[in-house]
mmCIF file of C-alpha atoms in Angstrom:
data_model
loop_
_atom_site.group_PDB
_atom_site.id
_atom_site.type_symbol
_atom_site.label_atom_id
_atom_site.label_comp_id
_atom_site.label_asym_id
_atom_site.label_seq_id
_atom_site.Cartn_x
_atom_site.Cartn_y
_atom_site.Cartn_z
ATOM 1 C CA MET A 1 217.995 23.656 -43.794
ATOM 2 C CA LYS A 2 219.982 20.674 -42.490
ATOM 3 C CA LYS A 3 218.222 20.987 -39.127
ATOM 4 C CA LEU A 4 214.834 20.930 -40.885
ATOM 5 C CA VAL A 5 215.722 17.786 -42.863
ATOM 6 C CA ILE A 6 217.005 16.001 -39.743
ATOM 7 C CA ALA A 7 213.867 16.965 -37.783
ATOM 8 C CA ALA A 8 211.639 15.682 -40.598
ATOM 9 C CA ALA A 9 213.570 12.391 -40.714
ATOM 10 C CA LEU A 10 213.263 11.919 -36.955
ATOM 11 C CA ALA A 11 209.533 12.654 -37.125
ATOM 12 C CA ALA A 12 209.099 10.037 -39.868
ATOM 13 C CA ILE A 13 210.946 7.424 -37.785
ATOM 14 C CA ALA A 14 208.894 8.205 -34.659
ATOM 15 C CA ALA A 15 205.542 8.370 -36.497
ATOM 16 C CA PRO A 16 204.571 4.683 -36.046
ATOM 17 C CA ALA A 17 204.782 5.086 -32.255
ATOM 18 C CA MET A 18 202.686 8.237 -32.155
ATOM 19 C CA ALA A 19 198.942 8.542 -31.721
ATOM 20 C CA GLN A 20 196.842 8.582 -34.876
ATOM 21 C CA VAL A 21 194.955 11.898 -35.019
ATOM 22 C CA SER A 22 192.477 12.969 -37.686
ATOM 23 C CA LEU A 23 190.761 16.275 -38.423
ATOM 24 C CA TYR A 24 187.160 16.047 -39.640
ATOM 25 C CA GLY A 25 184.194 18.294 -40.207
ATOM 26 C CA VAL A 26 180.786 18.873 -41.754
ATOM 27 C CA ILE A 27 179.362 22.104 -43.174
ATOM 28 C CA ASP A 28 175.597 22.380 -43.773
ATOM 29 C CA SER A 29 174.076 25.641 -44.955
ATOM 30 C CA SER A 30 170.785 26.449 -46.694
ATOM 31 C CA VAL A 31 168.504 29.281 -47.796
ATOM 32 C CA ASN A 32 164.924 28.947 -46.576
ATOM 33 C CA SER A 33 161.598 30.702 -46.833
ATOM 34 C CA ILE A 34 159.588 30.468 -43.588
ATOM 35 C CA ASN A 35 156.082 31.771 -43.034
ATOM 36 C CA LYS A 36 155.010 32.788 -39.522
ATOM 37 C CA ALA A 37 158.657 32.811 -38.448
ATOM 38 C CA SER A 38 157.523 34.538 -35.262
ATOM 39 C CA ALA A 39 154.357 35.885 -33.667
ATOM 40 C CA THR A 40 154.962 39.299 -35.257
ATOM 41 C CA SER A 41 156.375 38.457 -38.694
ATOM 42 C CA GLY A 42 155.040 37.049 -41.932
ATOM 43 C CA THR A 43 157.154 35.229 -44.499
ATOM 44 C CA THR A 44 160.911 35.513 -43.968
ATOM 45 C CA THR A 45 163.827 34.412 -46.132
ATOM 46 C CA ALA A 46 166.939 33.467 -44.187
ATOM 47 C CA LEU A 47 170.190 31.544 -44.313
ATOM 48 C CA ILE A 48 169.937 28.576 -41.955
ATOM 49 C CA ASP A 49 172.849 26.666 -40.457
ATOM 50 C CA SER A 50 172.603 22.912 -39.772
ATOM 51 C CA ALA A 51 169.091 22.374 -41.122
ATOM 52 C CA ILE A 52 169.901 18.707 -41.867
ATOM 53 C CA ILE A 53 173.268 17.870 -40.289
ATOM 54 C CA ALA A 54 175.138 19.737 -37.553
ATOM 55 C CA SER A 55 177.953 21.895 -38.925
ATOM 56 C CA ARG A 56 181.001 20.970 -36.879
ATOM 57 C CA LEU A 57 184.767 20.706 -36.658
ATOM 58 C CA GLY A 58 186.591 18.128 -34.593
ATOM 59 C CA PHE A 59 189.647 16.067 -33.826
ATOM 60 C CA ARG A 60 189.656 12.386 -32.919
ATOM 61 C CA GLY A 61 192.547 10.097 -32.270
ATOM 62 C CA SER A 62 193.808 6.852 -30.794
ATOM 63 C CA GLU A 63 197.017 5.216 -29.661
ATOM 64 C CA ASP A 64 197.822 1.511 -29.555
ATOM 65 C CA LEU A 65 198.842 0.671 -25.997
ATOM 66 C CA GLY A 66 199.386 -3.016 -26.716
ATOM 67 C CA SER A 67 197.534 -6.141 -25.517
ATOM 68 C CA GLY A 68 194.451 -5.121 -27.505
ATOM 69 C CA ILE A 69 194.045 -1.807 -25.652
ATOM 70 C CA ARG A 70 193.806 1.594 -27.322
ATOM 71 C CA ALA A 71 193.673 5.072 -25.815
ATOM 72 C CA ILE A 72 191.080 7.274 -27.545
ATOM 73 C CA PHE A 73 189.983 10.910 -27.476
ATOM 74 C CA GLN A 74 187.639 13.285 -29.269
ATOM 75 C CA ILE A 75 186.962 17.025 -29.171
ATOM 76 C CA GLU A 76 184.262 18.598 -31.344
ATOM 77 C CA SER A 77 183.004 22.150 -31.839
ATOM 78 C CA ASP A 78 180.004 23.686 -33.582
ATOM 79 C CA VAL A 79 180.623 25.817 -36.671
ATOM 80 C CA ALA A 80 177.886 28.364 -37.359
ATOM 81 C CA THR A 81 177.798 29.128 -41.084
ATOM 82 C CA ASN A 82 175.346 32.001 -40.615
ATOM 83 C CA ASN A 83 177.711 34.120 -38.493
ATOM 84 C CA GLY A 84 181.050 32.328 -38.252
ATOM 85 C CA GLY A 85 180.653 31.667 -34.538
ATOM 86 C CA THR A 86 180.565 28.536 -32.439
ATOM 87 C CA HIS A 87 177.918 27.781 -29.781
ATOM 88 C CA GLN A 88 176.884 29.852 -26.780
ATOM 89 C CA SER A 89 177.118 26.767 -24.519
ATOM 90 C CA GLY A 90 180.867 26.347 -25.107
ATOM 91 C CA MET A 91 183.394 25.827 -27.874
ATOM 92 C CA PHE A 92 183.671 22.043 -27.428
ATOM 93 C CA ARG A 93 180.145 21.420 -26.106
ATOM 94 C CA ARG A 94 179.614 18.606 -28.660
ATOM 95 C CA ALA A 95 182.451 16.380 -27.413
ATOM 96 C CA ALA A 96 185.440 16.611 -25.081
ATOM 97 C CA TYR A 97 186.402 13.194 -23.733
ATOM 98 C CA VAL A 98 189.216 10.694 -23.329
ATOM 99 C CA GLY A 99 189.119 6.959 -22.639
ATOM 100 C CA VAL A 100 190.227 3.435 -23.455
ATOM 101 C CA GLN A 101 188.952 0.852 -25.922
ATOM 102 C CA THR A 102 189.317 -2.918 -25.464
ATOM 103 C CA ALA A 103 187.682 -6.101 -26.717
ATOM 104 C CA ALA A 104 185.308 -5.810 -23.741
ATOM 105 C CA GLY A 105 184.077 -2.381 -24.823
ATOM 106 C CA GLU A 106 184.899 1.272 -24.541
ATOM 107 C CA ILE A 107 184.838 3.585 -21.526
ATOM 108 C CA THR A 108 185.291 7.346 -21.721
ATOM 109 C CA LEU A 109 185.399 10.275 -19.304
ATOM 110 C CA GLY A 110 184.142 13.697 -20.318
ATOM 111 C CA ASN A 111 181.463 15.589 -22.210
ATOM 112 C CA ARG A 112 179.696 13.340 -24.750
ATOM 113 C CA LEU A 113 176.487 12.908 -26.769
ATOM 114 C CA ASN A 114 173.562 11.573 -24.736
ATOM 115 C CA PRO A 115 172.776 7.995 -25.965
ATOM 116 C CA LEU A 116 169.050 8.773 -25.956
ATOM 117 C CA ILE A 117 169.613 11.664 -28.357
ATOM 118 C CA ALA A 118 171.826 9.476 -30.565
ATOM 119 C CA THR A 119 168.961 6.966 -30.761
ATOM 120 C CA ASN A 120 166.452 9.752 -31.391
ATOM 121 C CA SER A 121 168.501 10.879 -34.405
ATOM 122 C CA ALA A 122 168.741 7.354 -35.819
ATOM 123 C CA LEU A 123 165.063 6.363 -35.526
ATOM 124 C CA MET A 124 163.954 7.623 -38.955
ATOM 125 C CA PRO A 125 165.800 6.435 -42.089
ATOM 126 C CA LEU A 126 166.099 9.908 -43.710
ATOM 127 C CA ALA A 127 165.385 12.617 -41.145
ATOM 128 C CA GLY A 128 167.893 15.168 -39.832
ATOM 129 C CA HIS A 129 167.887 18.177 -37.525
ATOM 130 C CA SER A 130 164.725 19.762 -38.882
ATOM 131 C CA PHE A 131 162.819 16.680 -37.785
ATOM 132 C CA ASP A 132 164.428 14.883 -34.843
ATOM 133 C CA SER A 133 166.149 17.848 -33.152
ATOM 134 C CA THR A 134 163.117 20.126 -33.386
ATOM 135 C CA ILE A 135 160.948 17.393 -31.850
ATOM 136 C CA ALA A 136 163.435 16.761 -29.023
ATOM 137 C CA SER A 137 163.562 20.474 -28.208
ATOM 138 C CA ALA A 138 159.812 21.005 -28.384
ATOM 139 C CA PHE A 139 158.974 18.000 -26.206
ATOM 140 C CA GLY A 140 161.588 18.804 -23.567
ATOM 141 C CA TYR A 141 163.952 15.817 -23.700
ATOM 142 C CA ALA A 142 166.756 17.618 -25.564
ATOM 143 C CA ASP A 143 169.610 17.173 -23.100
ATOM 144 C CA PHE A 144 171.837 16.731 -26.152
ATOM 145 C CA TYR A 145 175.261 16.453 -24.508
ATOM 146 C CA THR A 146 176.030 15.126 -21.044
ATOM 147 C CA LYS A 147 178.645 16.995 -19.028
ATOM 148 C CA ASN A 148 180.865 15.286 -16.439
ATOM 149 C CA ALA A 149 179.961 11.972 -18.092
ATOM 150 C CA VAL A 150 181.227 8.442 -17.598
ATOM 151 C CA THR A 151 180.174 6.467 -20.691
ATOM 152 C CA TYR A 152 180.486 2.732 -21.414
ATOM 153 C CA THR A 153 179.854 1.312 -24.904
ATOM 154 C CA SER A 154 179.705 -2.450 -25.332
ATOM 155 C CA PRO A 155 181.089 -4.424 -28.272
ATOM 156 C CA VAL A 156 178.614 -5.833 -30.798
ATOM 157 C CA ILE A 157 177.430 -9.270 -29.621
ATOM 158 C CA GLY A 158 174.933 -11.127 -31.802
ATOM 159 C CA GLY A 159 173.998 -7.891 -33.532
ATOM 160 C CA LEU A 160 173.351 -6.124 -30.189
ATOM 161 C CA ARG A 161 175.239 -3.093 -28.912
ATOM 162 C CA GLY A 162 174.514 -1.128 -25.739
ATOM 163 C CA GLN A 163 175.632 2.136 -24.195
ATOM 164 C CA VAL A 164 175.280 3.376 -20.601
ATOM 165 C CA GLN A 165 176.072 6.911 -19.460
ATOM 166 C CA HIS A 166 176.036 8.784 -16.146
ATOM 167 C CA GLY A 167 176.660 12.498 -15.806
ATOM 168 C CA LEU A 168 177.824 13.523 -12.352
ATOM 169 C CA ALA A 169 176.332 16.572 -10.643
ATOM 170 C CA ASN A 170 179.748 18.072 -9.831
ATOM 171 C CA THR A 171 178.134 20.125 -7.077
ATOM 172 C CA ALA A 172 179.256 19.565 -3.490
ATOM 173 C CA GLY A 173 176.446 18.302 -1.292
ATOM 174 C CA LEU A 174 174.045 17.803 -4.230
ATOM 175 C CA ASP A 175 175.211 14.449 -5.622
ATOM 176 C CA THR A 176 171.644 13.321 -6.373
ATOM 177 C CA GLN A 177 170.593 16.591 -8.047
ATOM 178 C CA GLY A 178 171.531 17.782 -11.529
ATOM 179 C CA THR A 179 172.573 14.310 -12.683
ATOM 180 C CA VAL A 180 171.867 12.548 -15.981
ATOM 181 C CA THR A 181 171.570 8.774 -16.361
ATOM 182 C CA ALA A 182 170.933 7.472 -19.881
ATOM 183 C CA GLY A 183 171.325 4.341 -21.958
ATOM 184 C CA SER A 184 170.534 2.780 -25.315
ATOM 185 C CA LEU A 185 170.321 -0.576 -27.112
ATOM 186 C CA ARG A 186 170.574 -1.253 -30.857
ATOM 187 C CA TRP A 187 169.955 -4.682 -32.414
ATOM 188 C CA GLU A 188 170.456 -5.445 -36.086
ATOM 189 C CA GLN A 189 169.485 -8.723 -37.743
ATOM 190 C CA GLY A 190 169.122 -8.973 -41.492
ATOM 191 C CA ARG A 191 166.703 -6.314 -42.750
ATOM 192 C CA LEU A 192 165.458 -5.378 -39.282
ATOM 193 C CA THR A 193 166.952 -2.841 -36.882
ATOM 194 C CA VAL A 194 165.409 -2.311 -33.434
ATOM 195 C CA MET A 195 166.383 0.598 -31.156
ATOM 196 C CA ALA A 196 165.490 1.582 -27.597
ATOM 197 C CA ALA A 197 166.773 4.256 -25.208
ATOM 198 C CA GLY A 198 165.953 6.110 -22.028
ATOM 199 C CA GLN A 199 167.136 8.867 -19.720
ATOM 200 C CA ASP A 200 166.524 10.143 -16.197
ATOM 201 C CA ARG A 201 167.488 13.777 -15.674
ATOM 202 C CA LYS A 202 167.325 15.124 -12.133
ATOM 203 C CA ALA A 203 166.581 18.791 -11.573
ATOM 204 C CA SER A 204 169.502 20.671 -10.080
ATOM 205 C CA GLY A 205 167.550 22.197 -7.212
ATOM 206 C CA THR A 206 168.726 25.629 -8.352
ATOM 207 C CA THR A 207 168.040 27.886 -11.305
ATOM 208 C CA SER A 208 171.066 26.478 -13.098
ATOM 209 C CA SER A 209 173.120 23.316 -13.087
ATOM 210 C CA ALA A 210 176.691 22.257 -13.773
ATOM 211 C CA ASN A 211 175.229 19.352 -15.700
ATOM 212 C CA ALA A 212 171.582 18.707 -16.521
ATOM 213 C CA THR A 213 169.493 21.219 -18.436
ATOM 214 C CA ALA A 214 166.581 20.426 -16.113
ATOM 215 C CA THR A 215 166.435 23.182 -13.481
ATOM 216 C CA ALA A 216 164.391 23.505 -10.316
ATOM 217 C CA ALA A 217 161.662 25.300 -12.293
ATOM 218 C CA GLN A 218 161.588 22.626 -15.036
ATOM 219 C CA GLY A 219 161.629 19.647 -12.684
ATOM 220 C CA ASP A 220 162.827 16.117 -13.408
ATOM 221 C CA VAL A 221 162.731 14.693 -16.935
ATOM 222 C CA THR A 222 162.184 10.998 -17.700
ATOM 223 C CA THR A 223 162.153 9.792 -21.303
ATOM 224 C CA TYR A 224 161.814 6.402 -22.977
ATOM 225 C CA MET A 225 161.775 5.731 -26.691
ATOM 226 C CA GLY A 226 161.713 2.725 -28.964
ATOM 227 C CA GLY A 227 161.507 2.136 -32.666
ATOM 228 C CA ALA A 228 162.240 -0.155 -35.560
ATOM 229 C CA GLN A 229 163.422 0.150 -39.143
ATOM 230 C CA TYR A 230 162.743 -2.472 -41.783
ATOM 231 C CA LYS A 231 164.374 -2.632 -45.190
ATOM 232 C CA VAL A 232 161.384 -3.612 -47.332
ATOM 233 C CA THR A 233 163.514 -3.825 -50.484
ATOM 234 C CA SER A 234 167.076 -2.813 -51.306
ATOM 235 C CA ASP A 235 165.738 0.678 -52.132
ATOM 236 C CA LEU A 236 162.890 1.149 -49.633
ATOM 237 C CA THR A 237 163.145 1.470 -45.826
ATOM 238 C CA ALA A 238 160.232 2.137 -43.443
ATOM 239 C CA ALA A 239 160.340 3.038 -39.740
ATOM 240 C CA VAL A 240 158.076 3.669 -36.762
ATOM 241 C CA ALA A 241 158.931 4.923 -33.265
ATOM 242 C CA TYR A 242 157.247 5.961 -30.036
ATOM 243 C CA VAL A 243 158.492 8.428 -27.418
ATOM 244 C CA LYS A 244 157.107 8.480 -23.859
ATOM 245 C CA ASN A 245 158.286 11.572 -22.064
ATOM 246 C CA GLU A 246 157.522 13.202 -18.721
ATOM 247 C CA VAL A 247 158.671 16.741 -17.918
ATOM 248 C CA ALA A 248 158.003 17.931 -14.352
ATOM 249 C CA GLY A 249 155.164 15.425 -14.069
ATOM 250 C CA VAL A 250 153.544 16.433 -17.384
ATOM 251 C CA GLU A 251 153.431 13.870 -20.212
ATOM 252 C CA ARG A 252 154.587 14.909 -23.687
ATOM 253 C CA ASN A 253 154.451 11.808 -25.888
ATOM 254 C CA ASN A 254 154.671 11.384 -29.651
ATOM 255 C CA THR A 255 154.646 8.817 -32.437
ATOM 256 C CA GLN A 256 156.947 9.068 -35.451
ATOM 257 C CA TYR A 257 156.816 7.512 -38.926
ATOM 258 C CA GLY A 258 159.414 7.621 -41.683
ATOM 259 C CA VAL A 259 160.049 6.290 -45.183
ATOM 260 C CA ARG A 260 163.205 6.435 -47.285
ATOM 261 C CA TYR A 261 163.424 5.576 -50.975
ATOM 262 C CA ASP A 262 166.764 5.438 -52.781
ATOM 263 C CA VAL A 263 166.036 6.377 -56.391
ATOM 264 C CA ASN A 264 169.583 5.417 -57.324
ATOM 265 C CA ALA A 265 173.054 5.376 -55.757
ATOM 266 C CA LYS A 266 173.126 9.187 -55.590
ATOM 267 C CA THR A 267 169.530 10.316 -54.994
ATOM 268 C CA SER A 268 167.322 9.641 -51.947
ATOM 269 C CA LEU A 269 163.802 10.761 -51.047
ATOM 270 C CA GLY A 270 162.331 10.798 -47.544
ATOM 271 C CA VAL A 271 159.078 11.559 -45.757
ATOM 272 C CA ASN A 272 158.859 11.929 -41.962
ATOM 273 C CA TYR A 273 155.766 12.522 -39.852
ATOM 274 C CA MET A 274 155.311 13.098 -36.122
ATOM 275 C CA THR A 275 152.050 13.356 -34.252
ATOM 276 C CA SER A 276 151.721 14.254 -30.585
ATOM 277 C CA ASP A 277 149.690 11.861 -28.461
ATOM 278 C CA THR A 278 149.133 14.504 -25.780
ATOM 279 C CA ALA A 279 148.740 17.853 -27.551
ATOM 280 C CA ASP A 280 147.459 17.373 -31.105
ATOM 281 C CA ASN A 281 150.651 18.820 -32.600
ATOM 282 C CA SER A 282 152.219 17.432 -35.778
ATOM 283 C CA LEU A 283 155.314 17.870 -37.926
ATOM 284 C CA THR A 284 155.651 16.784 -41.543
ATOM 285 C CA ASN A 285 159.053 16.810 -43.220
ATOM 286 C CA VAL A 286 159.752 15.949 -46.874
ATOM 287 C CA GLN A 287 163.304 15.740 -48.231
ATOM 288 C CA ALA A 288 165.278 15.052 -51.392
ATOM 289 C CA ARG A 289 169.048 14.590 -51.318
ATOM 290 C CA HIS A 290 171.438 14.209 -54.246
ATOM 291 C CA ALA A 291 175.101 13.312 -53.814
ATOM 292 C CA LEU A 292 177.432 15.211 -56.133
ATOM 293 C CA SER A 293 180.316 13.178 -54.716
ATOM 294 C CA LYS A 294 181.147 11.090 -51.664
ATOM 295 C CA ARG A 295 181.563 14.285 -49.637
ATOM 296 C CA THR A 296 179.173 16.824 -51.179
ATOM 297 C CA THR A 297 175.358 16.619 -51.173
ATOM 298 C CA LEU A 298 172.657 18.960 -52.405
ATOM 299 C CA TYR A 299 169.279 18.856 -50.671
ATOM 300 C CA THR A 300 165.855 20.403 -50.587
ATOM 301 C CA GLN A 301 163.227 20.076 -47.877
ATOM 302 C CA TYR A 302 159.678 21.175 -47.169
ATOM 303 C CA ALA A 303 158.279 21.168 -43.635
ATOM 304 C CA VAL A 304 154.915 21.900 -42.029
ATOM 305 C CA ALA A 305 154.535 22.325 -38.251
ATOM 306 C CA ASP A 306 150.926 22.363 -37.042
ATOM 307 C CA ASN A 307 150.796 23.611 -33.455
ATOM 308 C CA LYS A 308 147.899 23.447 -31.034
ATOM 309 C CA SER A 309 149.724 23.501 -27.692
ATOM 310 C CA THR A 310 152.077 25.502 -25.512
ATOM 311 C CA TYR A 311 155.141 23.458 -26.482
ATOM 312 C CA SER A 312 155.375 24.440 -30.123
ATOM 313 C CA VAL A 313 157.188 22.462 -32.793
ATOM 314 C CA ARG A 314 159.283 24.453 -35.269
ATOM 315 C CA ALA A 315 159.251 23.731 -38.987
ATOM 316 C CA LEU A 316 163.041 24.103 -39.192
ATOM 317 C CA ASN A 317 166.065 23.559 -36.976
ATOM 318 C CA THR A 318 168.664 26.295 -36.598
ATOM 319 C CA ASN A 319 171.894 26.373 -34.630
ATOM 320 C CA THR A 320 172.142 28.979 -31.871
ATOM 321 C CA GLY A 321 175.393 30.780 -32.534
ATOM 322 C CA ASN A 322 177.177 33.433 -30.516
ATOM 323 C CA ASN A 323 176.682 37.102 -31.435
ATOM 324 C CA PRO A 324 175.936 38.310 -34.017
ATOM 325 C CA ALA A 325 172.825 36.206 -33.562
ATOM 326 C CA VAL A 326 170.754 34.571 -36.291
ATOM 327 C CA ASN A 327 168.649 37.129 -38.132
ATOM 328 C CA VAL A 328 165.359 35.522 -37.105
ATOM 329 C CA SER A 329 165.812 34.341 -33.534
ATOM 330 C CA GLY A 330 164.678 30.797 -32.888
ATOM 331 C CA PHE A 331 162.023 30.455 -35.600
ATOM 332 C CA SER A 332 159.608 29.444 -32.823
ATOM 333 C CA ALA A 333 156.164 28.718 -34.204
ATOM 334 C CA ILE A 334 153.316 30.416 -32.396
ATOM 335 C CA ASP A 335 150.562 28.392 -30.753
ATOM 336 C CA ASN A 336 147.464 27.495 -32.731
ATOM 337 C CA ALA A 337 149.279 28.244 -35.974
ATOM 338 C CA THR A 338 150.674 26.349 -38.917
ATOM 339 C CA GLN A 339 154.264 27.196 -39.811
ATOM 340 C CA LYS A 340 155.652 26.182 -43.213
ATOM 341 C CA ALA A 341 159.185 26.272 -44.556
ATOM 342 C CA PHE A 342 160.924 25.449 -47.810
ATOM 343 C CA GLY A 343 164.638 25.514 -48.489
ATOM 344 C CA VAL A 344 167.586 24.334 -50.536
ATOM 345 C CA GLY A 345 171.055 23.682 -49.198
ATOM 346 C CA ILE A 346 174.413 22.000 -49.511
ATOM 347 C CA ILE A 347 176.384 19.712 -47.195
ATOM 348 C CA HIS A 348 180.119 19.078 -47.444
ATOM 349 C CA SER A 349 182.086 16.740 -45.197
ATOM 350 C CA PHE A 350 185.847 16.333 -44.861
#
């Protein structure tokens, strides 16, 4: 007992010199009814993980090194509420990096979110996975996380912040293949927020890659996007964005529109709409969210995916967990078909 008390006292004395580490997480789970869930099924009712926000568990921390310099780190894993698993691409595929932070900006080494995807998620004022992630996957620019990445994030200067990222190929003799170069800019001034981002993904030259998702069969991927949000009133925000995307020499472009209305401090309504400029596909997403507390939110959403091309848009997003797999694999809408989905769910963060 004495040894335990002494150890606790020593830990308390040493605490100020130790790194500050925090555990955090988000759990999003919902029940949904989906018609035309696949080419062979009719209406299906299923539990969906991460329909709005990615369910995840992570650790982040920092240590004051003096002279305005801090060491930082973050590791983050998926949590699949439908089967209790993580993700088939790796336990910490969402984040696994370490770096330093100074007044001149932040630089990190390791697996990290692609800045283009971060911008894609922020374009609409009340969207979420069942809108932005399904579009990114369908249109082929969903290189969500960059492996082997060196990432620089600037400080905010005059309302402007930038981020530049390069993912190394990590394959001997193929330094120019399987790489990812991406960047983003965000400018905020009063009621207006303007965002822009781009990426250049090089095919690996093989059927797989240590880094980029673009393979020899898929070819190179080049994506540019830009958008703006404007706070019309204290309760109403409108947004528009355009994505220009080329996958293996084939253009897949789209325009997005979004509106958010805050009914009160706890309840928000949102409508999002995407139309393809190159394939006559569209996705409509309508949401209502109500905060029970600062950490717990109830939501409902209705989505319609109208597909007329070979790169189909899904009505809902679903995480891809390890076995046992989701009970309706992928929810991929069939071509020349309209897929509809309605669901209710709950989000809790900690």
